[in-house]
Short mmCIF file of C-alpha atoms in Angstrom, two decimals:
data_model
loop_
_atom_site.label_atom_id
_atom_site.label_comp_id
_atom_site.label_asym_id
_atom_site.label_seq_id
_atom_site.Cartn_x
_atom_site.Cartn_y
_atom_site.Cartn_z
CA MET U 1 -0.10 0.00 0.02
CA THR U 2 1.70 3.27 -0.99
CA ASN U 3 -0.06 6.63 0.96
CA PHE U 4 -1.13 9.54 -1.21
CA ASP U 5 -3.16 12.49 -0.47
CA LEU U 6 -4.69 12.67 -3.71
CA ALA U 7 -5.15 10.31 -6.41
CA VAL U 8 -6.57 11.67 -9.74
CA VAL U 9 -7.74 9.12 -12.30
CA GLY U 10 -7.33 10.22 -15.84
CA GLY U 11 -4.36 12.42 -17.04
CA GLY U 12 -6.13 14.06 -19.66
CA PRO U 13 -7.00 18.15 -19.39
CA ALA U 14 -9.42 17.67 -16.72
CA GLY U 15 -6.66 15.24 -14.46
CA MET U 16 -3.92 17.38 -14.81
CA ALA U 17 -6.05 20.63 -14.11
CA ALA U 18 -6.97 18.98 -10.96
CA ALA U 19 -3.52 17.70 -9.91
CA LEU U 20 -1.90 21.22 -10.20
CA LYS U 21 -4.72 23.00 -8.55
CA ALA U 22 -4.21 20.61 -5.41
CA SER U 23 -0.73 21.21 -6.19
CA GLU U 24 -0.63 24.85 -5.79
CA GLU U 25 -2.81 24.81 -2.90
CA GLY U 26 0.28 23.02 -0.78
CA ILE U 27 -0.69 19.42 -1.62
CA GLU U 28 2.66 17.66 -1.62
CA LYS U 29 1.62 13.63 -2.32
CA ILE U 30 -0.19 13.41 -5.68
CA VAL U 31 -0.67 10.86 -8.05
CA VAL U 32 -1.77 11.33 -11.58
CA LEU U 33 -2.97 7.71 -13.06
CA GLU U 34 -3.09 7.52 -16.77
CA ARG U 35 -4.42 4.52 -18.93
CA ALA U 36 -2.85 5.65 -22.35
CA GLU U 37 1.34 6.07 -23.09
CA THR U 38 1.11 9.63 -22.48
CA LEU U 39 -0.75 12.55 -20.86
CA GLY U 40 -2.69 14.52 -22.91
CA GLY U 41 -6.01 12.33 -23.05
CA ILE U 42 -8.02 13.25 -26.16
CA LEU U 43 -6.30 16.46 -26.67
CA GLU U 44 -3.52 14.09 -28.37
CA GLN U 45 -5.23 13.49 -31.34
CA CYS U 46 -7.19 16.83 -31.78
CA ILE U 47 -4.54 19.13 -34.58
CA HIS U 48 -7.73 21.60 -35.33
CA THR U 49 -6.84 24.62 -33.49
CA GLY U 50 -9.53 26.66 -31.24
CA PHE U 51 -8.85 25.70 -27.78
CA GLY U 52 -7.52 27.89 -25.30
CA LEU U 53 -9.30 30.90 -26.83
CA HIS U 54 -11.36 31.61 -23.14
CA TYR U 55 -8.48 30.57 -20.77
CA PHE U 56 -4.81 31.41 -22.48
CA GLY U 57 -6.70 34.36 -24.72
CA GLU U 58 -5.09 32.81 -27.61
CA GLU U 59 -6.00 30.04 -30.27
CA LEU U 60 -4.02 26.37 -29.67
CA SER U 61 -4.05 23.19 -31.42
CA GLY U 62 -4.93 20.28 -28.97
CA PRO U 63 -1.34 19.15 -28.33
CA GLU U 64 -0.02 22.49 -27.87
CA TYR U 65 -3.11 23.04 -24.88
CA ALA U 66 -2.26 19.97 -23.70
CA GLY U 67 1.44 20.47 -23.88
CA ARG U 68 1.33 23.52 -21.70
CA PHE U 69 -0.34 21.78 -18.63
CA ILE U 70 2.47 18.72 -19.25
CA LYS U 71 5.02 21.43 -18.75
CA LEU U 72 3.68 23.00 -15.65
CA LEU U 73 3.46 18.97 -14.27
CA GLU U 74 7.04 18.64 -15.38
CA ASP U 75 7.92 21.18 -12.64
CA THR U 76 6.11 20.08 -10.00
CA ASN U 77 6.73 16.81 -7.55
CA ILE U 78 3.14 15.84 -8.56
CA VAL U 79 3.74 11.50 -9.56
CA VAL U 80 2.36 10.54 -12.57
CA LYS U 81 1.87 7.15 -13.64
CA THR U 82 1.34 6.37 -17.41
CA ASP U 83 0.03 2.99 -18.88
CA THR U 84 -1.73 2.15 -16.27
CA MET U 85 -5.40 0.85 -15.78
CA VAL U 86 -7.27 2.32 -12.02
CA LEU U 87 -9.78 -0.72 -11.71
CA ASP U 88 -11.57 -0.13 -8.54
CA ILE U 89 -12.24 3.05 -5.86
CA ALA U 90 -13.16 1.23 -2.44
CA ASP U 91 -15.24 3.12 0.61
CA ASP U 92 -12.22 4.16 2.36
CA ASN U 93 -11.12 5.58 -1.08
CA THR U 94 -8.37 2.63 -1.72
CA VAL U 95 -7.46 2.88 -5.40
CA THR U 96 -6.43 -0.19 -7.15
CA ALA U 97 -4.56 -0.32 -10.45
CA VAL U 98 -2.67 -1.92 -12.33
CA ASN U 99 0.46 -1.21 -14.57
CA LYS U 100 3.56 -3.43 -16.46
CA THR U 101 5.81 -1.89 -13.87
CA ASP U 102 4.12 -2.27 -10.44
CA GLY U 103 2.18 -5.20 -11.27
CA LEU U 104 -1.01 -4.58 -8.94
CA LEU U 105 -1.05 -1.03 -7.25
CA LYS U 106 -3.03 -0.33 -4.09
CA ILE U 107 -3.30 3.54 -3.57
CA SER U 108 -4.01 4.88 -0.09
CA ALA U 109 -5.59 8.46 -0.87
CA LYS U 110 -6.96 11.02 1.40
CA ALA U 111 -9.24 12.14 -1.30
CA VAL U 112 -9.84 11.07 -5.17
CA VAL U 113 -10.41 12.80 -8.10
CA LEU U 114 -12.42 11.75 -11.06
CA ALA U 115 -11.20 12.51 -14.41
CA MET U 116 -11.68 9.82 -16.95
CA GLY U 117 -12.92 12.25 -19.36
CA CYS U 118 -16.07 10.68 -21.88
CA ARG U 119 -16.01 8.05 -24.56
CA GLU U 120 -18.02 8.11 -27.82
CA ARG U 121 -21.53 6.75 -28.26
CA PRO U 122 -20.91 3.38 -30.47
CA ARG U 123 -22.38 2.07 -33.11
CA GLY U 124 -24.26 -0.81 -31.35
CA ALA U 125 -26.00 2.55 -29.71
CA LEU U 126 -27.84 2.67 -32.78
CA SER U 127 -30.57 0.53 -34.65
CA ILE U 128 -28.68 0.69 -38.02
CA ALA U 129 -29.55 -2.68 -40.18
CA GLY U 130 -27.08 -4.25 -41.97
CA SER U 131 -23.32 -6.45 -41.75
CA ARG U 132 -20.18 -5.78 -39.41
CA GLY U 133 -17.87 -4.77 -42.17
CA ALA U 134 -15.23 -2.75 -42.05
CA GLY U 135 -15.12 0.59 -42.72
CA ILE U 136 -18.03 1.98 -39.96
CA MET U 137 -16.27 3.91 -36.94
CA THR U 138 -16.77 6.39 -34.70
CA ALA U 139 -15.40 9.66 -35.87
CA GLY U 140 -12.38 10.01 -32.97
CA THR U 141 -11.45 6.30 -33.84
CA ALA U 142 -10.98 7.65 -37.31
CA GLN U 143 -9.39 11.03 -35.72
CA LYS U 144 -6.53 8.33 -34.21
CA TYR U 145 -5.98 6.97 -37.54
CA VAL U 146 -5.27 9.85 -39.48
CA ASN U 147 -3.75 12.37 -36.68
CA ILE U 148 -1.63 9.76 -34.90
CA ASP U 149 -1.15 6.36 -36.67
CA GLY U 150 -0.86 8.64 -40.28
CA TYR U 151 -3.25 6.77 -42.24
CA MET U 152 -6.63 6.93 -44.11
CA PRO U 153 -9.45 4.95 -43.29
CA GLY U 154 -11.42 5.40 -46.04
CA HIS U 155 -11.91 7.33 -49.83
CA GLU U 156 -15.48 8.22 -49.68
CA VAL U 157 -17.23 9.16 -46.59
CA VAL U 158 -20.55 9.90 -45.16
CA ILE U 159 -20.20 11.06 -41.36
CA LEU U 160 -23.97 10.32 -39.25
CA GLY U 161 -24.35 13.23 -36.50
CA SER U 162 -23.41 16.64 -36.84
CA GLY U 163 -21.63 17.19 -33.55
CA ASP U 164 -18.22 19.05 -33.71
CA ILE U 165 -16.07 16.11 -33.88
CA GLY U 166 -18.06 14.90 -37.08
CA LEU U 167 -17.65 18.21 -38.44
CA ILE U 168 -13.94 18.31 -37.57
CA MET U 169 -13.43 15.14 -39.25
CA ALA U 170 -15.32 15.75 -42.64
CA ARG U 171 -12.92 18.84 -42.86
CA ARG U 172 -9.71 16.66 -42.27
CA MET U 173 -10.90 14.24 -44.49
CA THR U 174 -11.34 16.57 -47.04
CA LEU U 175 -7.83 17.98 -46.48
CA GLU U 176 -6.33 14.64 -46.83
CA GLY U 177 -7.75 14.26 -50.15
CA ALA U 178 -11.19 12.21 -49.36
CA LYS U 179 -14.43 12.86 -50.52
CA VAL U 180 -16.99 13.81 -47.42
CA LYS U 181 -20.48 13.24 -49.06
CA MET U 182 -22.75 14.49 -46.38
CA VAL U 183 -22.89 14.70 -42.84
CA CYS U 184 -26.36 13.45 -42.24
CA GLU U 185 -27.97 14.92 -38.37
CA LEU U 186 -30.99 13.69 -37.01
CA MET U 187 -32.14 16.68 -35.19
CA PRO U 188 -33.60 19.44 -37.39
CA TYR U 189 -30.50 21.31 -35.96
CA SER U 190 -26.46 20.72 -35.85
CA GLY U 191 -25.10 20.03 -32.37
CA GLY U 192 -22.02 21.69 -33.09
CA LEU U 193 -20.39 25.06 -33.01
CA THR U 194 -21.34 27.36 -35.73
CA ARG U 195 -17.94 28.38 -36.29
CA ASN U 196 -17.22 24.51 -37.36
CA ILE U 197 -20.40 24.47 -39.55
CA VAL U 198 -18.76 27.36 -41.57
CA GLN U 199 -15.32 26.17 -41.74
CA CYS U 200 -15.76 22.59 -41.53
CA LEU U 201 -18.92 22.38 -43.83
CA GLU U 202 -19.52 25.24 -46.27
CA ASP U 203 -15.95 25.55 -46.90
CA PHE U 204 -15.90 22.60 -48.48
CA ASP U 205 -19.59 22.46 -49.72
CA ILE U 206 -20.46 19.54 -47.83
CA PRO U 207 -24.37 19.10 -47.84
CA LEU U 208 -25.17 19.10 -44.18
CA LYS U 209 -28.54 16.93 -43.76
CA LEU U 210 -30.87 17.67 -41.16
CA SER U 211 -33.72 15.48 -40.08
CA THR U 212 -32.03 12.60 -42.05
CA THR U 213 -30.69 9.17 -40.55
CA VAL U 214 -28.40 6.65 -41.90
CA VAL U 215 -31.22 3.18 -41.66
CA ALA U 216 -29.42 0.55 -43.55
CA THR U 217 -26.02 -0.13 -44.02
CA HIS U 218 -24.48 -2.24 -47.22
CA GLY U 219 -21.66 -4.12 -47.90
CA LYS U 220 -20.40 -7.25 -46.02
CA GLU U 221 -16.44 -7.46 -45.92
CA ARG U 222 -16.04 -3.46 -46.85
CA LEU U 223 -18.95 -1.25 -46.41
CA GLU U 224 -20.21 -0.32 -49.86
CA GLY U 225 -23.17 2.05 -48.77
CA VAL U 226 -25.66 3.31 -46.67
CA THR U 227 -29.36 4.11 -46.88
CA ILE U 228 -30.18 7.18 -45.41
CA ALA U 229 -33.68 8.43 -45.08
CA LYS U 230 -35.91 11.56 -43.59
CA VAL U 231 -37.04 11.64 -40.21
CA ASP U 232 -40.46 13.38 -38.90
CA GLU U 233 -41.14 15.06 -36.14
CA LYS U 234 -41.25 12.16 -33.71
CA LEU U 235 -37.17 11.35 -35.28
CA GLN U 236 -39.08 7.98 -37.33
CA PRO U 237 -37.35 7.49 -40.72
CA ILE U 238 -39.96 8.39 -43.11
CA PRO U 239 -39.74 5.09 -45.64
CA GLU U 240 -40.20 6.74 -49.13
CA THR U 241 -37.72 9.40 -48.29
CA ALA U 242 -34.75 6.07 -48.26
CA GLU U 243 -32.17 6.95 -50.81
CA TYR U 244 -28.95 4.66 -51.25
CA VAL U 245 -25.87 6.43 -51.08
CA PRO U 246 -22.12 4.73 -52.32
CA CYS U 247 -19.44 5.45 -49.51
CA ASP U 248 -16.80 2.66 -47.82
CA THR U 249 -16.73 4.69 -44.69
CA LEU U 250 -19.60 5.59 -42.24
CA MET U 251 -18.30 7.99 -39.45
CA LEU U 252 -20.22 7.90 -36.58
CA SER U 253 -20.58 11.12 -34.32
CA VAL U 254 -23.68 10.71 -32.21
CA GLY U 255 -23.12 11.71 -28.43
CA LEU U 256 -20.64 11.27 -25.96
CA ILE U 257 -21.41 9.45 -23.03
CA PRO U 258 -18.85 9.79 -19.84
CA GLU U 259 -16.82 7.16 -18.59
CA ASN U 260 -18.28 6.20 -15.05
CA GLU U 261 -17.84 2.68 -14.55
CA LEU U 262 -15.44 3.57 -11.76
CA SER U 263 -17.93 5.72 -10.22
CA LYS U 264 -20.69 3.51 -10.51
CA ASN U 265 -18.63 0.67 -9.08
CA ALA U 266 -18.17 2.83 -5.58
CA GLY U 267 -21.82 3.39 -6.00
CA LEU U 268 -21.97 6.68 -6.80
CA THR U 269 -25.38 7.72 -8.09
CA LEU U 270 -25.39 9.34 -11.88
CA ASP U 271 -27.26 12.05 -12.70
CA ARG U 272 -30.05 10.69 -15.33
CA ILE U 273 -29.02 13.86 -18.03
CA THR U 274 -25.97 14.31 -17.36
CA ASN U 275 -24.40 10.36 -17.03
CA GLY U 276 -22.20 12.08 -14.31
CA PRO U 277 -21.78 12.06 -10.42
CA LYS U 278 -24.30 14.27 -8.54
CA VAL U 279 -21.77 16.47 -7.39
CA ASP U 280 -21.94 19.77 -4.93
CA GLU U 281 -20.16 23.21 -5.47
CA TYR U 282 -16.68 21.98 -5.18
CA ARG U 283 -17.46 19.12 -7.49
CA GLU U 284 -17.67 16.71 -4.41
CA THR U 285 -19.46 13.27 -5.14
CA GLU U 286 -22.25 11.63 -2.73
CA HIS U 287 -19.10 9.76 -1.73
CA LYS U 288 -16.48 12.30 1.08
CA GLY U 289 -13.38 12.80 -0.36
CA VAL U 290 -14.43 11.51 -3.79
CA PHE U 291 -14.45 14.99 -6.47
CA ALA U 292 -15.34 14.45 -10.22
CA CYS U 293 -14.51 16.97 -12.90
CA GLY U 294 -14.35 17.51 -17.11
CA ASN U 295 -16.06 14.82 -19.09
CA VAL U 296 -16.60 12.29 -16.92
CA LEU U 297 -19.19 14.80 -14.77
CA GLN U 298 -20.82 16.56 -18.13
CA VAL U 299 -20.10 16.64 -21.50
CA HIS U 300 -18.24 20.33 -22.32
CA ASP U 301 -17.82 22.14 -25.92
CA LEU U 302 -14.62 23.74 -24.80
CA VAL U 303 -11.77 22.31 -22.88
CA ASP U 304 -11.40 26.10 -21.20
CA TYR U 305 -14.36 25.07 -19.12
CA VAL U 306 -13.06 21.57 -18.28
CA THR U 307 -10.27 22.74 -17.07
CA GLU U 308 -12.27 25.73 -15.00
CA GLU U 309 -14.26 23.02 -13.69
CA SER U 310 -11.16 20.68 -12.92
CA GLN U 311 -9.32 23.36 -10.92
CA ILE U 312 -12.97 23.82 -8.59
CA ALA U 313 -12.76 20.02 -7.98
CA GLY U 314 -8.71 20.29 -7.43
CA LEU U 315 -9.43 22.94 -5.11
CA GLY U 316 -12.19 21.26 -3.21
CA ALA U 317 -9.57 18.12 -2.52
CA ALA U 318 -7.36 20.03 -1.23
CA LYS U 319 -9.62 22.03 1.09
CA PHE U 320 -11.17 18.55 1.70
CA ILE U 321 -7.73 17.04 2.79
CA LYS U 322 -6.73 20.44 5.13
CA GLY U 323 -9.77 19.69 6.73
CA GLU U 324 -11.36 23.36 5.17
CA LYS U 325 -14.43 21.98 2.93
CA ILE U 326 -17.45 23.12 3.76
CA SER U 327 -19.60 20.11 4.04
CA GLY U 328 -23.37 20.39 5.55
CA ASP U 329 -26.92 21.38 4.83
CA CYS U 330 -27.48 21.23 1.33
CA ILE U 331 -29.92 23.24 -1.13
CA GLY U 332 -30.75 21.67 -4.47
CA THR U 333 -30.75 23.01 -8.11
CA ASN U 334 -32.88 22.15 -10.57
CA GLY U 335 -33.51 22.75 -14.28
CA ILE U 336 -37.09 23.18 -15.80
CA ASN U 337 -38.50 24.69 -18.89
CA GLY U 338 -36.48 24.12 -21.20
CA VAL U 339 -33.24 23.88 -18.67
CA ARG U 340 -31.87 19.98 -18.89
CA TYR U 341 -29.81 20.35 -16.14
CA ILE U 342 -27.67 21.92 -13.46
CA VAL U 343 -23.97 20.66 -12.36
CA PRO U 344 -23.03 21.27 -9.60
CA GLN U 345 -26.71 19.32 -8.18
CA ARG U 346 -26.31 20.97 -4.65
CA ILE U 347 -24.59 23.21 -2.86
CA ASN U 348 -23.73 23.57 0.80
CA ARG U 349 -26.01 26.69 2.32
CA GLU U 350 -22.49 27.78 4.08
CA THR U 351 -20.56 27.57 1.42
CA ASP U 352 -17.19 29.87 1.35
CA THR U 353 -17.89 30.77 -2.37
CA ASP U 354 -19.60 31.89 -4.87
CA VAL U 355 -21.68 29.45 -7.30
CA LYS U 356 -21.74 29.22 -11.25
CA LEU U 357 -24.52 26.87 -11.74
CA TYR U 358 -23.94 25.43 -15.73
CA PHE U 359 -26.79 23.94 -17.64
CA ARG U 360 -28.15 22.80 -21.08
CA VAL U 361 -30.99 23.94 -22.69
CA GLY U 362 -33.19 21.61 -24.34
CA ALA U 363 -34.09 23.66 -27.75
CA VAL U 364 -32.70 26.74 -29.75
CA TYR U 365 -34.03 30.04 -28.40
CA THR U 366 -33.91 33.65 -29.26
CA ASN U 367 -34.39 36.35 -27.24
CA ALA U 368 -35.30 34.42 -24.32
CA SER U 369 -34.48 34.82 -20.59
CA ILE U 370 -32.79 32.67 -17.97
CA VAL U 371 -34.82 33.21 -14.57
CA VAL U 372 -32.97 31.54 -12.10
CA GLU U 373 -35.85 31.25 -8.75
CA ALA U 374 -35.91 29.90 -5.50
CA ASN U 375 -38.92 29.66 -2.42
CA GLY U 376 -40.84 31.26 -5.06
CA GLU U 377 -38.89 34.66 -5.18
CA THR U 378 -36.58 35.29 -8.64
CA ILE U 379 -32.92 35.40 -7.57
CA LEU U 380 -32.09 36.60 -10.88
CA SER U 381 -32.90 37.01 -14.28
CA LYS U 382 -30.36 37.28 -17.12
CA LYS U 383 -31.81 38.00 -21.51
CA LYS U 384 -29.82 35.97 -24.17
CA LYS U 385 -30.22 37.09 -27.66
CA LYS U 386 -29.75 33.42 -28.35
CA LEU U 387 -29.67 29.89 -26.66
CA CYS U 388 -28.76 26.59 -28.08
CA PRO U 389 -28.39 22.80 -27.03
CA GLY U 390 -24.99 22.71 -28.23
CA GLU U 391 -23.37 25.59 -26.03
CA MET U 392 -23.00 25.40 -22.02
CA GLU U 393 -24.64 28.23 -20.46
CA TYR U 394 -23.94 29.63 -16.90
CA VAL U 395 -25.53 31.40 -14.35
CA LEU U 396 -23.59 33.42 -11.32
CA ILE U 397 -25.33 33.10 -7.60
CA LYS U 398 -23.38 34.76 -4.90
CA LYS U 399 -22.59 33.08 -1.89
CA ASP U 400 -24.64 35.58 0.53
CA VAL U 401 -27.66 34.55 -1.43
CA ILE U 402 -27.18 31.22 -1.02
CA ALA U 403 -26.62 31.35 2.67
CA ASN U 404 -29.56 33.48 3.03
CA LEU U 405 -31.89 30.23 1.64
CA PRO U 406 -33.89 28.33 3.94
CA LYS U 407 -33.03 24.68 4.18
CA ASP U 408 -34.28 21.98 2.05
CA SER U 409 -34.49 24.88 -0.73
CA VAL U 410 -34.41 24.31 -4.42
CA ILE U 411 -32.91 26.93 -6.73
CA THR U 412 -34.48 26.48 -10.27
CA VAL U 413 -33.60 27.84 -13.59
CA ARG U 414 -35.36 27.64 -16.08
CA VAL U 415 -35.87 29.96 -19.60
CA GLU U 416 -38.57 32.43 -20.56
CA ALA U 417 -39.31 32.12 -24.06
CA MET O 1 -24.11 44.21 -57.65
CA GLU O 2 -24.19 40.79 -55.79
CA LYS O 3 -25.86 40.22 -52.08
CA ARG O 4 -23.92 37.49 -50.39
CA GLU O 5 -24.90 35.52 -47.10
CA LEU O 6 -22.74 34.59 -43.98
CA VAL O 7 -23.09 32.96 -41.00
CA CYS O 8 -20.82 34.77 -38.56
CA VAL O 9 -18.35 32.94 -36.43
CA ALA O 10 -16.97 35.46 -34.24
CA CYS O 11 -18.87 34.93 -31.30
CA PRO O 12 -21.03 32.10 -30.81
CA LEU O 13 -24.22 34.27 -31.56
CA GLY O 14 -24.08 33.10 -35.14
CA CYS O 15 -25.57 36.51 -36.60
CA GLY O 16 -26.56 36.43 -40.04
CA ILE O 17 -24.96 38.62 -42.31
CA THR O 18 -26.23 40.15 -45.70
CA VAL O 19 -22.89 41.80 -48.18
CA THR O 20 -23.33 43.98 -50.83
CA LEU O 21 -20.77 43.39 -53.17
CA GLY O 22 -20.02 45.74 -56.30
CA ASP O 23 -19.04 44.89 -59.60
CA GLY O 24 -15.40 44.48 -58.53
CA GLY O 25 -16.14 42.49 -55.44
CA GLU O 26 -15.66 45.55 -53.56
CA VAL O 27 -18.45 45.19 -50.17
CA LEU O 28 -20.21 47.95 -50.27
CA GLU O 29 -22.59 47.16 -47.49
CA VAL O 30 -22.36 45.28 -45.01
CA THR O 31 -26.03 44.60 -42.65
CA GLY O 32 -27.14 41.87 -40.07
CA ASN O 33 -23.98 42.25 -37.59
CA THR O 34 -24.35 43.22 -34.59
CA CYS O 35 -21.12 44.64 -33.31
CA LYS O 36 -18.10 45.54 -34.70
CA ARG O 37 -16.04 42.11 -35.05
CA GLY O 38 -18.76 41.27 -38.02
CA ASP O 39 -18.67 43.94 -40.01
CA ALA O 40 -14.50 43.16 -40.40
CA TYR O 41 -15.52 39.12 -40.67
CA ALA O 42 -17.72 39.78 -43.17
CA ARG O 43 -15.39 41.87 -45.60
CA SER O 44 -12.67 39.94 -44.87
CA GLU O 45 -14.74 36.68 -46.33
CA CYS O 46 -15.71 38.60 -49.52
CA THR O 47 -12.29 40.06 -50.27
CA ALA O 48 -9.61 38.16 -48.89
CA PRO O 49 -10.92 35.27 -47.12
CA THR O 50 -8.40 32.89 -44.99
CA ARG O 51 -8.19 30.01 -42.95
CA SER O 52 -5.99 28.46 -40.24
CA LEU O 53 -4.44 24.98 -41.63
CA THR O 54 -3.74 22.48 -39.33
CA THR O 55 -2.91 18.79 -40.46
CA THR O 56 0.36 15.95 -40.12
CA VAL O 57 3.87 15.46 -41.24
CA ARG O 58 5.38 12.06 -42.16
CA VAL O 59 7.94 11.62 -39.18
CA GLU O 60 11.42 9.87 -40.48
CA GLY O 61 12.98 8.01 -37.81
CA GLY O 62 11.41 7.98 -34.12
CA LYS O 63 8.74 5.88 -32.78
CA ALA O 64 5.59 8.43 -33.98
CA TYR O 65 4.23 8.16 -37.43
CA VAL O 66 3.11 11.75 -37.80
CA VAL O 67 3.38 14.62 -35.95
CA PRO O 68 0.47 17.40 -36.21
CA VAL O 69 1.63 20.42 -37.80
CA LYS O 70 -0.33 24.24 -38.19
CA SER O 71 0.25 27.07 -40.45
CA ALA O 72 2.01 29.94 -37.93
CA GLY O 73 -0.77 32.34 -39.55
CA PRO O 74 -3.93 31.97 -41.68
CA VAL O 75 -3.39 31.16 -45.34
CA PRO O 76 -5.48 32.18 -48.12
CA LYS O 77 -8.41 30.26 -48.13
CA GLY O 78 -8.22 29.48 -51.98
CA MET O 79 -4.55 28.22 -51.02
CA MET O 80 -5.57 24.87 -48.94
CA PHE O 81 -5.47 22.41 -51.23
CA ASP O 82 -2.06 23.77 -52.51
CA CYS O 83 -0.65 24.17 -49.18
CA MET O 84 -1.81 20.28 -48.32
CA LYS O 85 0.11 19.30 -51.38
CA VAL O 86 3.25 20.95 -50.23
CA ILE O 87 2.92 19.46 -46.95
CA ASN O 88 2.00 15.92 -47.70
CA GLN O 89 5.10 16.10 -49.44
CA ALA O 90 7.50 17.32 -46.64
CA SER O 91 8.92 14.62 -43.74
CA VAL O 92 10.63 15.54 -40.76
CA LYS O 93 13.58 13.39 -39.37
CA ALA O 94 12.69 12.77 -35.23
CA PRO O 95 12.97 14.55 -32.46
CA VAL O 96 10.73 17.06 -32.85
CA LYS O 97 9.66 19.57 -30.63
CA ILE O 98 6.51 21.92 -30.14
CA GLY O 99 7.34 25.01 -32.45
CA ASP O 100 10.01 23.79 -34.74
CA VAL O 101 9.52 25.14 -38.28
CA VAL O 102 8.71 22.52 -40.20
CA ILE O 103 8.50 24.26 -43.81
CA LYS O 104 9.49 27.66 -43.74
CA ASN O 105 6.98 30.21 -45.98
CA VAL O 106 4.89 28.02 -47.32
CA LEU O 107 4.28 28.68 -51.00
CA GLY O 108 5.32 32.38 -50.81
CA THR O 109 2.47 32.95 -48.47
CA GLY O 110 4.85 34.41 -45.21
CA VAL O 111 3.51 31.94 -43.11
CA ASP O 112 5.39 29.05 -41.83
CA ILE O 113 4.59 25.30 -41.18
CA VAL O 114 5.31 24.20 -37.57
CA ALA O 115 4.76 21.14 -35.55
CA THR O 116 2.64 21.78 -32.78
CA ASN O 117 3.43 18.49 -30.36
CA ASN O 118 6.86 16.71 -29.60
CA ALA O 119 8.01 13.60 -31.31
CA GLU O 120 10.93 10.87 -30.66
#
């Protein structure tokens, strides 16, 4: 058994920011456990730019953004174990992990930060008819093939899902000489950032087919084509609109799922909407001393926000280790009328910090208001020119407002169109 | 006279902008934008659009197969594929460090292609 103050599970942007913050706060013995060969997480394969505009005030590529944190980490005494798989987190915060050099590792930690990130929703999660030939993959897998392994997975591509990874890969494949025939999106709007729609699709005249999905794949050994169809308002395919599109590659960009197997094993309850653990304002889960941040908690659009959230968790963990973290009566948070969820799900009434409530809306709104209420009174109301599901929003609640709310209150956030 | 419809990418708002162009391609009017940045974006998009380019370059003699690179500044939008041809013919010897210039002044644009990760 090795003793650490803090064990961080995952060495991507979330884990690195949390570990660094805790280190800055004076925590001495920190270990970062990373499954891959290197730190950096998914940023290593995100070679496009657009990272860091908020946090660093400049536009960086994924590896550059990660590189800055890796460099900072090297200048601390944080222990980094790569190629290391965490198997279990016990009730007493003992972390069990395994790697080639140490064998089975038992780490006794005062606090744990969960920063495992998320993974892509796979083909198996969709009901697309057809055999399992080569050429069907998630957009992130294709991104790894092209950007890390240096080879092209196909020449004629159809992309299902207009999330940002799908859009980015449409451009990447086109630049490398492939023909991207179309991007199909089930919903009547794209889930991607506007700049990606303009610079990844419109720049290359790639059609974005909204309210359209892939209903079948064709070809046995290798994909030969797909059948696409329009969907009705209930998102059901309309058979008369079926159309065959020849292609050798189908890329899926149909959503991200927080990777919470460890959290579930540890007995944490997950939020039904975010699929991440339920946390307080310092991102402490229901399990004392276990914190969560980054995409394992909620899927973010921008890594800058992951960094910000992870610093909150790192600070919380440091406070917990030093015995300074407040945990007492909590008030709840709840998203209603168009607000799908809120992170954090609870706030300590006697908290020592102002709290940002992060949320997403369920549809596109223009000139709407965000209204925050508790006990039938409006705490704040904020006008928004535009709200859309693809962009995470937040409202800031002052700590004295929180302190003045009666026990068992719930803060609700809603959209007023 | 020609009218062009754009979606502004200067911020997440995504304003719909209409640009009126003269016969010589000069910008006569920009409408629909809600800030100055939108106006600037629309003018540059209609007269001299640029993009930053990111791709990979083959690595020789190292553990990595490729190293990611970017154009150190924006290149003319119309030259993206020409730049890709040049970059795809190039290779670098390992080790490569973040910021190393891989191709100087690509196609006379005055823009260098630089590595955005280390490669051993």
